[in-house]
Amino acid sequence: MPKTAYLHPITADGIQPMASLGGLLREWLPRQRWFAGKDRPLTDLRLLSMTELFPGCLHLLVQTGQSGVPAPGGATPADDCYQLLLGIQEHLSPRLGRALIGRADFGPLAGLAVYDALQDPRSTHLLLERLRHPGTLGPLRFESDASVPVPAGLPPRLLDAEQSNSSVVYGDAFILKLFRRIQPGINPDLEVPVALAGQGCGRVPAPVAWFRTTHPQEATLGVLQPFLPGASDGWALALRALATGDTFTAEAHELGRAMAEVHLALASALPSCAHTDNDVTAAAMTERLEAAAHHVPALRPFVGALRTAFTALATCDPGPPVQRIHGDLHLGQVLHAGREWFVIDFEGEPSRPLAERRSAHSPVRDIAGMLRSFDYAARQRHPWRPEWARRCREAFCAGYADRAGWDPRKKHALLRAYETDRAVYEVLYEARHRPDWMPVPMAAIERLAVRGA
Ligand SMILES: Nc1ncnc2c1ncn2[C@@H]1O[C@H](COP(=O)(O)OP(=O)(O)O)[C@@H](O)[C@H]1O
Ligand SMILES: O=P(O)(O)O[C@H]1O[C@H](CO)[C@@H](O[C@H]2O[C@H](CO)[C@@H](O)[C@H](O)[C@H]2O)[C@H](O)[C@H]1O
């Protein structure tokens, strides 16, 4: 039986348990795929809340402090909060060896093994049990859509994907996403699918249970949704088509239609009274470009030429009204199952503040995200296949136009500005997370700077 003495007393600022855990976590956190601040050393770690989920499993919210200048669009050094699930055992079973974070060598946890509880099927099983029984546990609130029964005993499987968060699949029937980087407020990945379900939009799996915290501030922590068995994501399908020499135009056309349907449903589900003028958007894009170029020197020679895309945006026709959108649309965010496209992960670009991600934007931003993704896919082949990407882009826009009633291809200035803004975001994203991928968005930067399309 694990010792639980470390839980008492927890001082108000959590210093007591953190003294034993801090050193271990400081080593482990920066190595996690979902840790966003890899560009700066982690210098401080503070406990914001700690709750015993069940014996031997702690739920933690920790605040990281980092020294150095944050990348643009990133968090300030003091305000990153992460959600952790830690297992504590005296004797860790060998099958959990890979989950070990370390053994505390002093303080209330001295001698105990601390490990990543998400890798422990016992913990993920008990987490589902908590979600199946709505209620309160310290600052945590477990809630559900009572009309959808979740059976007991579904076997858990932690997804081993390149993710910004962590997901556990239960019996190929449900998937739980545990948000890692926590910001105060409702997460759009809960808010938007709930609202779309209310509209009867079947393109987005509807949340069946979720949990949130009330301390230190209200924030969404995790969402359970139906799992689409046998689904393949758009990225895998596009790469497969490229490998076999197939076109992807029929799929891209259907995807365009599906995305237009989601946009139409979003506009009714979460109506927006905001009117953002193109010149305000253009100013924000210019600011992001300059900040990104400050951080990534390779962008600097292109700044002047790229800026012209934003100048043109400021004076072009206003385009479709702003509304709630997906916010980080790419081929990895769409799943093909049973001959239909589904859209997932409405969190928006993870590095942007939550308020910005929850505000209204032009739907062209999502369209540009998907167009960039076809380019990313085509560049995975050598020699790269520009014609393949061009056809997919055309087909996607044609499908979108069929359903939306307006044609993105006729909004050249808007599309160019949003595509440029997205490519700038991608340069930063790759610089921070996958430097080897930098040539992919940099090729688009060159194309957009030189040819303007
Ligand atoms: N409802 C679902 N059905 C099937 N697979 C899913 C579902 N939701 C997510 N996935 C799988 O989980 C992966 C990660 O989900 P995602 O929401 O994109 O997480 P993250 O925000 O961490 O990137 C997706 O790429 C997809 O393969
Ligand atoms: O899916 P996430 O919410 O974690 O989105 C982030 O990571 C994506 C990569 O996993 C990144 O997408 C970029 O790379 C994709 C290929 O791996 C490509 O299809 C996208 O077009 C490209 O933007 C995304 O930008 C980032 O927010």
Coordinates of C-alpha atoms and ligand atoms in Angstrom, one line a residue:
M1 CA 0.0 0.0 0.0
P2 CA 1.6 3.4 -0.9
K3 CA 2.4 5.7 1.9
T4 CA 0.1 8.7 1.9
A5 CA 1.8 10.6 4.7
Y6 CA 3.3 13.0 2.2
L7 CA -0.2 14.5 1.7
H8 CA -0.3 15.9 5.3
P9 CA 0.3 18.6 5.9
I10 CA 0.1 20.4 2.5
T11 CA 1.0 24.0 3.2
A12 CA -1.0 26.6 1.5
D13 CA 1.7 27.3 -1.1
G14 CA 2.5 23.7 -1.5
I15 CA 6.2 24.1 -0.4
Q16 CA 6.2 20.9 1.7
P17 CA 5.5 18.3 -1.0
M18 CA 7.3 20.4 -3.7
A19 CA 10.5 20.2 -1.8
S20 CA 10.7 16.5 -2.6
L21 CA 9.3 16.7 -6.1
G22 CA 10.7 19.8 -7.4
G23 CA 14.2 18.5 -8.4
L24 CA 12.7 15.4 -10.1
L25 CA 10.1 17.4 -12.1
R26 CA 12.6 20.0 -13.1
E27 CA 14.6 17.3 -15.0
W28 CA 11.6 15.5 -16.4
L29 CA 9.3 18.3 -17.5
P30 CA 11.4 19.9 -20.2
R31 CA 11.9 16.4 -21.9
Q32 CA 8.1 16.0 -22.4
R33 CA 6.8 16.5 -25.9
W34 CA 4.0 18.7 -24.6
F35 CA 6.3 21.0 -22.6
A36 CA 6.1 24.3 -24.5
G37 CA 9.1 26.2 -23.2
K38 CA 11.9 24.2 -24.6
D39 CA 13.7 27.3 -25.8
R40 CA 14.5 28.6 -22.3
P41 CA 15.9 26.9 -19.1
L42 CA 13.4 26.0 -16.5
T43 CA 14.5 27.9 -13.4
D44 CA 11.5 27.8 -11.1
L45 CA 8.7 25.3 -10.3
R46 CA 5.8 26.1 -7.9
L47 CA 2.9 24.0 -6.9
L48 CA -0.5 25.6 -7.5
S49 CA -2.6 22.7 -6.4
M50 CA -2.3 19.1 -5.4
T51 CA -5.2 16.7 -5.0
E52 CA -5.1 13.0 -4.2
L53 CA -7.2 11.5 -7.1
F54 CA -7.1 8.1 -5.4
P55 CA -4.5 6.4 -3.2
G56 CA -1.1 6.4 -4.9
C57 CA -2.1 9.0 -7.6
L58 CA -1.7 12.8 -7.3
H59 CA -3.2 15.4 -9.5
L60 CA -0.9 18.5 -9.7
L61 CA -1.0 21.9 -11.3
V62 CA 2.5 23.4 -11.3
Q63 CA 3.7 26.7 -12.4
T64 CA 6.9 26.9 -14.3
G65 CA 9.3 29.9 -14.3
Q66 CA 11.8 30.2 -17.1
S67 CA 14.7 32.6 -17.6
G68 CA 15.5 34.3 -20.9
V69 CA 13.4 36.0 -23.5
P70 CA 10.3 34.1 -24.4
A71 CA 9.7 33.4 -28.1
P72 CA 6.9 35.6 -29.6
G73 CA 3.5 34.3 -29.0
G74 CA 4.9 32.2 -26.1
A75 CA 4.1 32.5 -22.5
T76 CA 5.8 35.0 -20.3
P77 CA 8.3 33.4 -18.0
A78 CA 6.0 33.4 -15.0
D79 CA 2.7 32.2 -16.3
D80 CA 3.0 28.7 -17.7
C81 CA 0.8 26.2 -15.8
Y82 CA 1.0 22.4 -16.4
Q83 CA -1.3 19.6 -15.4
L84 CA 0.5 16.4 -14.1
L85 CA -0.7 13.1 -12.9
L86 CA 1.9 11.5 -10.7
G87 CA 1.9 8.0 -9.4
I88 CA 3.6 7.3 -6.0
Q89 CA 4.7 3.8 -5.0
E90 CA 7.2 2.2 -2.8
H91 CA 8.0 -0.6 -5.3
L92 CA 7.4 0.2 -8.9
S93 CA 6.5 -2.7 -11.0
P94 CA 9.1 -3.4 -13.8
R95 CA 6.4 -2.9 -16.5
L96 CA 6.2 0.8 -15.4
G97 CA 10.0 1.3 -15.6
R98 CA 9.7 3.7 -18.5
A99 CA 7.2 5.8 -16.6
L100 CA 9.6 6.4 -13.7
I101 CA 10.4 10.1 -13.1
G102 CA 12.7 9.4 -10.2
R103 CA 13.0 8.5 -6.5
A104 CA 12.7 11.4 -4.0
D105 CA 15.8 11.4 -1.8
F106 CA 14.5 13.6 0.9
G107 CA 11.4 15.2 2.4
P108 CA 8.0 13.6 2.8
L109 CA 8.4 11.4 -0.3
A110 CA 11.9 10.2 0.5
G111 CA 12.5 6.7 -0.9
L112 CA 9.3 6.6 -2.9
A113 CA 9.1 6.1 -6.7
V114 CA 7.4 9.0 -8.5
Y115 CA 6.2 8.1 -12.0
D116 CA 4.0 9.3 -14.8
A117 CA 0.6 7.9 -13.8
L118 CA -0.9 8.2 -17.3
Q119 CA 1.4 5.3 -18.3
D120 CA -0.2 3.1 -15.5
P121 CA -3.4 1.3 -16.7
R122 CA -4.5 1.1 -13.1
S123 CA -4.5 4.9 -12.8
T124 CA -6.1 5.6 -16.1
H125 CA -8.8 3.0 -15.3
L126 CA -9.5 4.8 -12.0
L127 CA -9.5 8.2 -13.8
L128 CA -12.3 6.9 -16.0
E129 CA -14.2 5.7 -13.0
R130 CA -14.0 9.3 -11.6
L131 CA -15.4 10.6 -14.9
R132 CA -18.2 8.1 -14.8
H133 CA -19.3 9.3 -11.4
P134 CA -19.7 13.1 -11.6
G135 CA -18.8 15.0 -8.4
T136 CA -16.3 17.1 -6.5
L137 CA -12.9 16.3 -5.3
G138 CA -11.1 19.2 -3.6
P139 CA -10.9 21.9 -6.3
L140 CA -11.7 19.3 -9.1
R141 CA -15.2 19.1 -10.7
F142 CA -16.1 16.0 -12.7
E143 CA -19.1 16.5 -15.0
S144 CA -20.9 14.6 -17.7
D145 CA -23.6 14.5 -20.3
A146 CA -25.9 12.2 -18.4
S147 CA -27.6 11.0 -21.6
V148 CA -24.6 9.1 -22.8
P149 CA -23.7 6.1 -20.7
V150 CA -20.0 5.3 -20.3
P151 CA -19.6 1.6 -19.5
A152 CA -17.3 0.5 -16.7
G153 CA -14.1 -1.5 -17.3
L154 CA -13.1 -0.2 -20.7
P155 CA -9.4 -1.1 -21.1
P156 CA -7.2 2.0 -21.3
R157 CA -4.4 2.7 -23.8
L158 CA -2.3 5.8 -23.7
L159 CA -1.8 7.2 -27.2
D160 CA 1.8 7.4 -28.2
A161 CA 1.3 10.3 -30.7
E162 CA 3.3 13.5 -31.3
Q163 CA 0.8 15.6 -29.3
S164 CA 0.5 19.0 -27.5
N165 CA -1.6 17.2 -24.8
S166 CA -2.0 13.5 -23.7
S167 CA -4.8 11.2 -24.7
V168 CA -6.0 7.9 -23.4
V169 CA -8.3 5.6 -25.5
Y170 CA -10.8 3.5 -23.6
G171 CA -11.8 0.2 -25.3
D172 CA -11.8 1.9 -28.7
A173 CA -15.1 3.5 -27.5
F174 CA -14.0 6.8 -25.9
I175 CA -10.9 9.0 -25.9
L176 CA -9.9 11.3 -23.0
K177 CA -7.7 14.3 -23.7
L178 CA -5.9 15.6 -20.7
F179 CA -4.8 19.2 -21.4
R180 CA -1.2 19.7 -20.4
R181 CA -0.7 23.5 -20.6
I182 CA -3.5 25.0 -18.6
Q183 CA -4.9 28.5 -19.0
P184 CA -7.7 30.0 -17.0
G185 CA -11.2 29.8 -18.5
I186 CA -13.1 27.3 -20.5
N187 CA -11.0 25.5 -23.1
P188 CA -12.4 25.9 -26.6
D189 CA -11.9 22.2 -27.1
L190 CA -14.7 21.6 -24.7
E191 CA -16.8 24.8 -25.4
V192 CA -16.9 24.4 -29.2
P193 CA -17.7 20.7 -29.5
V194 CA -20.5 21.1 -26.9
A195 CA -21.9 24.1 -28.8
L196 CA -21.7 22.2 -32.1
A197 CA -23.4 19.1 -30.6
G198 CA -26.2 21.5 -29.6
Q199 CA -26.6 22.4 -33.3
G200 CA -26.8 18.7 -34.3
C201 CA -23.5 19.0 -36.1
G202 CA -22.3 15.4 -36.6
R203 CA -18.8 16.3 -37.9
V204 CA -17.3 16.8 -34.4
P205 CA -17.4 14.2 -31.7
A206 CA -19.5 15.5 -28.8
P207 CA -18.0 15.6 -25.3
V208 CA -19.6 13.0 -23.0
A209 CA -17.7 13.9 -19.8
W210 CA -15.1 16.5 -18.7
F211 CA -13.3 17.8 -15.6
R212 CA -12.2 21.2 -14.5
T213 CA -10.6 22.9 -11.6
T214 CA -11.8 25.8 -9.5
H215 CA -8.4 26.6 -8.0
P216 CA -6.3 28.7 -8.3
Q217 CA -8.6 29.7 -11.1
E218 CA -11.4 28.1 -13.2
A219 CA -9.9 26.0 -16.0
T220 CA -10.8 23.0 -18.1
L221 CA -8.5 20.0 -17.5
G222 CA -9.8 17.2 -19.6
V223 CA -12.5 16.0 -22.1
L224 CA -13.9 12.5 -22.8
Q225 CA -15.3 12.1 -26.3
P226 CA -16.5 9.1 -28.4
F227 CA -13.6 7.5 -30.2
L228 CA -13.9 7.0 -34.0
P229 CA -12.7 3.4 -34.4
G230 CA -10.7 2.7 -37.6
A231 CA -10.3 6.4 -38.3
S232 CA -7.2 7.7 -40.2
D233 CA -6.1 11.2 -39.9
G234 CA -5.8 13.4 -43.0
W235 CA -2.0 13.6 -42.6
A236 CA -1.5 9.8 -42.7
L237 CA -3.9 9.5 -45.7
A238 CA -2.3 12.3 -47.6
L239 CA 1.2 10.8 -47.1
R240 CA -0.1 7.4 -48.2
A241 CA -1.6 8.9 -51.4
L242 CA 1.8 10.6 -52.1
A243 CA 3.7 7.4 -51.5
T244 CA 1.4 5.4 -53.9
G245 CA 1.4 8.2 -56.5
D246 CA -2.3 8.8 -56.1
T247 CA -4.1 12.2 -56.2
F248 CA -5.9 13.3 -53.1
T249 CA -8.3 15.6 -54.9
A250 CA -11.6 13.7 -54.2
E251 CA -10.7 13.6 -50.5
A252 CA -9.7 17.2 -50.4
H253 CA -12.9 18.2 -52.1
E254 CA -15.0 16.4 -49.5
L255 CA -12.8 17.9 -46.8
G256 CA -13.6 21.4 -48.1
R257 CA -17.3 20.6 -48.0
A258 CA -17.0 19.2 -44.5
M259 CA -15.1 22.2 -43.3
A260 CA -17.6 24.6 -44.7
E261 CA -20.4 22.7 -42.9
V262 CA -18.5 23.1 -39.6
H263 CA -18.0 26.8 -40.2
L264 CA -21.7 27.3 -40.9
A265 CA -22.6 25.3 -37.8
L266 CA -20.1 27.3 -35.7
A267 CA -21.5 30.6 -36.9
S268 CA -25.0 29.6 -35.6
A269 CA -23.8 27.8 -32.5
L270 CA -21.6 30.6 -31.1
P271 CA -22.8 33.8 -32.8
S272 CA -20.3 36.6 -32.7
C273 CA -21.1 40.3 -32.6
A274 CA -17.5 41.2 -33.0
H275 CA -16.5 43.2 -36.1
T276 CA -12.8 43.0 -36.7
D277 CA -11.6 45.3 -39.5
N278 CA -9.0 44.0 -41.9
D279 CA -6.7 46.9 -41.0
V280 CA -6.7 45.8 -37.3
T281 CA -6.0 42.2 -38.4
A282 CA -3.3 43.4 -40.8
A283 CA -1.6 45.3 -38.0
A284 CA -1.6 42.3 -35.7
M285 CA -0.2 40.1 -38.5
T286 CA 2.6 42.6 -39.1
E287 CA 3.4 42.7 -35.4
R288 CA 3.6 38.9 -35.3
L289 CA 5.9 38.8 -38.4
E290 CA 8.3 41.3 -36.9
A291 CA 8.3 39.6 -33.5
A292 CA 9.0 36.2 -35.3
A293 CA 11.8 37.7 -37.4
H294 CA 13.4 39.0 -34.2
H295 CA 13.4 35.5 -32.9
V296 CA 14.2 33.5 -36.1
P297 CA 17.0 35.3 -38.1
A298 CA 16.2 33.2 -41.2
L299 CA 13.0 35.2 -41.6
R300 CA 14.6 38.6 -41.7
P301 CA 15.5 38.9 -45.4
F302 CA 11.8 38.3 -46.3
V303 CA 10.1 40.7 -43.9
G304 CA 9.8 43.6 -46.3
A305 CA 8.2 41.5 -49.1
L306 CA 5.9 39.6 -46.7
R307 CA 4.7 42.8 -45.1
T308 CA 3.1 43.8 -48.5
A309 CA 0.6 40.9 -48.0
F310 CA -0.6 42.6 -44.9
T311 CA -0.7 46.0 -46.5
A312 CA -2.9 44.6 -49.2
L313 CA -5.2 43.0 -46.6
A314 CA -5.8 46.3 -44.9
T315 CA -7.4 47.7 -48.1
C316 CA -9.0 44.7 -49.7
D317 CA -12.8 43.9 -49.6
P318 CA -13.7 42.8 -46.0
G319 CA -14.5 39.1 -47.0
P320 CA -16.7 36.8 -45.0
P321 CA -17.8 37.9 -41.5
V322 CA -15.6 37.0 -38.6
Q323 CA -16.9 34.1 -36.4
R324 CA -15.7 31.4 -34.1
I325 CA -13.3 29.1 -36.1
H326 CA -11.1 26.0 -35.5
G327 CA -8.0 28.1 -35.1
D328 CA -5.3 25.5 -35.8
L329 CA -6.6 23.6 -38.8
H330 CA -4.3 21.2 -40.6
L331 CA -4.4 17.6 -41.9
G332 CA -3.7 16.1 -38.5
Q333 CA -6.9 17.7 -37.1
V334 CA -9.3 15.9 -39.4
L335 CA -10.2 12.2 -39.2
H336 CA -11.6 10.1 -42.0
A337 CA -14.0 7.4 -40.7
G338 CA -16.8 5.5 -42.4
R339 CA -16.3 7.6 -45.6
E340 CA -16.9 10.9 -43.7
W341 CA -14.5 13.6 -42.5
F342 CA -14.6 14.6 -38.8
V343 CA -12.9 17.6 -37.2
I344 CA -11.1 17.4 -33.9
D345 CA -9.0 19.5 -31.6
F346 CA -10.6 22.9 -31.3
E347 CA -8.0 24.3 -28.9
G348 CA -6.6 26.7 -31.4
E349 CA -2.9 27.5 -31.8
P350 CA -1.6 26.4 -28.4
S351 CA 0.8 29.3 -27.9
R352 CA -1.8 32.0 -28.3
P353 CA -3.7 33.3 -25.2
L354 CA -7.0 31.7 -24.5
A355 CA -9.0 34.9 -24.9
E356 CA -7.6 35.3 -28.4
R357 CA -8.3 31.7 -29.3
R358 CA -11.9 32.1 -28.1
S359 CA -12.5 35.3 -30.1
A360 CA -14.0 35.6 -33.6
H361 CA -11.7 35.4 -36.7
S362 CA -12.1 35.2 -40.4
P363 CA -12.9 31.6 -41.6
V364 CA -10.2 32.3 -44.2
R365 CA -7.7 31.6 -41.4
D366 CA -8.8 28.0 -41.1
I367 CA -8.8 27.6 -44.9
A368 CA -5.3 29.0 -45.1
G369 CA -4.2 26.5 -42.4
M370 CA -5.4 23.6 -44.4
L371 CA -3.9 24.9 -47.7
R372 CA -0.6 25.1 -45.9
S373 CA -1.0 21.5 -44.7
F374 CA -1.2 20.2 -48.3
D375 CA 2.1 22.0 -49.0
Y376 CA 3.6 20.4 -45.9
A377 CA 2.5 16.9 -47.0
A378 CA 3.8 17.4 -50.6
R379 CA 7.2 18.4 -49.2
Q380 CA 7.6 15.1 -47.4
R381 CA 8.4 13.5 -50.7
H382 CA 11.7 13.9 -52.7
P383 CA 11.5 15.4 -55.2
W384 CA 8.7 17.4 -53.8
R385 CA 5.3 17.4 -55.5
P386 CA 4.1 21.0 -56.0
E387 CA 1.5 20.0 -58.5
W388 CA 0.0 17.4 -56.1
A389 CA -0.4 20.2 -53.5
R390 CA -1.8 22.7 -56.0
R391 CA -4.5 20.2 -57.0
C392 CA -5.4 19.5 -53.4
R393 CA -5.6 23.2 -52.7
E394 CA -7.9 23.8 -55.7
A395 CA -10.1 20.8 -54.8
F396 CA -10.4 21.9 -51.1
C397 CA -11.4 25.4 -52.1
A398 CA -13.9 24.1 -54.7
G399 CA -15.5 21.8 -52.1
Y400 CA -15.7 24.6 -49.6
A401 CA -17.3 27.0 -52.1
D402 CA -19.9 24.3 -53.0
R403 CA -21.2 24.3 -49.4
A404 CA -20.4 27.8 -48.1
G405 CA -21.7 29.8 -51.0
W406 CA -18.5 31.8 -51.5
D407 CA -15.3 30.8 -53.1
P408 CA -12.0 31.3 -51.2
R409 CA -10.1 31.4 -54.5
K410 CA -11.9 34.7 -55.3
K411 CA -10.5 36.2 -52.1
H412 CA -6.9 36.4 -53.2
A413 CA -5.7 39.2 -51.0
L414 CA -7.3 37.6 -47.9
L415 CA -5.9 34.2 -48.6
R416 CA -2.4 35.5 -49.3
A417 CA -2.4 37.4 -46.0
Y418 CA -3.7 34.5 -43.9
E419 CA -1.4 32.0 -45.6
T420 CA 1.6 34.3 -44.9
D421 CA 0.5 34.7 -41.3
R422 CA 0.2 30.9 -40.9
A423 CA 3.6 30.3 -42.5
V424 CA 5.1 32.7 -40.0
Y425 CA 3.5 30.9 -37.1
E426 CA 4.8 27.6 -38.5
V427 CA 8.4 28.9 -38.7
L428 CA 8.2 29.8 -35.1
Y429 CA 6.5 26.5 -34.2
E430 CA 9.2 24.5 -36.0
A431 CA 12.0 26.6 -34.5
R432 CA 10.7 25.8 -31.1
H433 CA 9.6 22.2 -31.5
R434 CA 11.1 20.6 -34.6
P435 CA 14.1 22.6 -36.0
D436 CA 14.6 19.8 -38.6
W437 CA 11.3 20.8 -40.2
M438 CA 12.2 24.5 -40.6
P439 CA 12.8 24.2 -44.4
V440 CA 9.1 23.3 -44.9
P441 CA 7.6 26.6 -43.8
M442 CA 10.7 28.5 -44.9
A443 CA 10.0 27.3 -48.5
A444 CA 6.5 28.8 -48.3
I445 CA 7.9 32.0 -46.8
E446 CA 10.2 32.3 -49.9
R447 CA 7.3 31.5 -52.3
L448 CA 5.0 34.0 -50.6
A449 CA 7.7 36.7 -50.5
V450 CA 8.8 36.2 -54.1
R451 CA 5.6 35.3 -55.9
G452 CA 3.0 36.5 -53.4
A453 CA 1.0 33.3 -53.8
Ligands
LIG1 N1 -12.6 11.2 -31.4 C1 -11.4 10.6 -31.9 N2 -11.5 9.4 -32.5 C2 -10.3 8.8 -32.9 N3 -9.1 9.3 -32.8 C3 -9.0 10.5 -32.2 C4 -10.2 11.2 -31.7 N4 -9.7 12.4 -31.1 C5 -8.4 12.4 -31.2 N5 -7.9 11.2 -31.9 C6 -6.5 10.9 -32.1 O1 -5.7 11.5 -31.1 C7 -4.7 12.3 -31.7 C8 -4.5 13.5 -30.8 O2 -5.7 14.3 -30.7 P1 -5.7 15.8 -30.6 O3 -7.0 16.3 -30.2 O4 -5.1 16.4 -32.0 O5 -4.6 16.1 -29.5 P2 -3.5 17.3 -29.3 O6 -4.3 18.5 -28.9 O7 -2.7 16.8 -28.1 O8 -2.7 17.4 -30.5 C9 -5.3 12.7 -33.1 O9 -4.3 12.9 -34.0 C10 -6.1 11.4 -33.5 O10 -5.2 10.4 -34.1
LIG2 O1 -1.8 19.4 -33.6 P1 -1.4 20.5 -32.7 O2 -2.5 21.2 -32.0 O3 -0.3 20.0 -31.7 O4 -0.7 21.6 -33.7 C1 0.7 21.9 -33.6 O5 1.5 20.9 -34.1 C2 1.4 20.6 -35.5 C3 2.4 19.5 -35.9 O6 2.1 18.3 -35.1 C4 1.7 21.8 -36.4 O7 1.3 21.5 -37.7 C5 2.3 21.7 -38.7 O8 2.9 20.4 -39.1 C6 1.9 19.5 -39.7 C7 2.7 18.3 -40.1 O9 3.2 17.6 -38.9 C8 1.3 20.2 -40.9 O10 0.3 19.3 -41.5 C9 0.7 21.5 -40.6 O11 0.1 22.1 -41.7 C10 1.7 22.4 -39.9 O12 1.1 23.6 -39.5 C11 0.7 22.9 -35.9 O13 1.1 24.1 -36.7 C12 0.9 23.2 -34.4 O14 0.0 24.2 -34.0

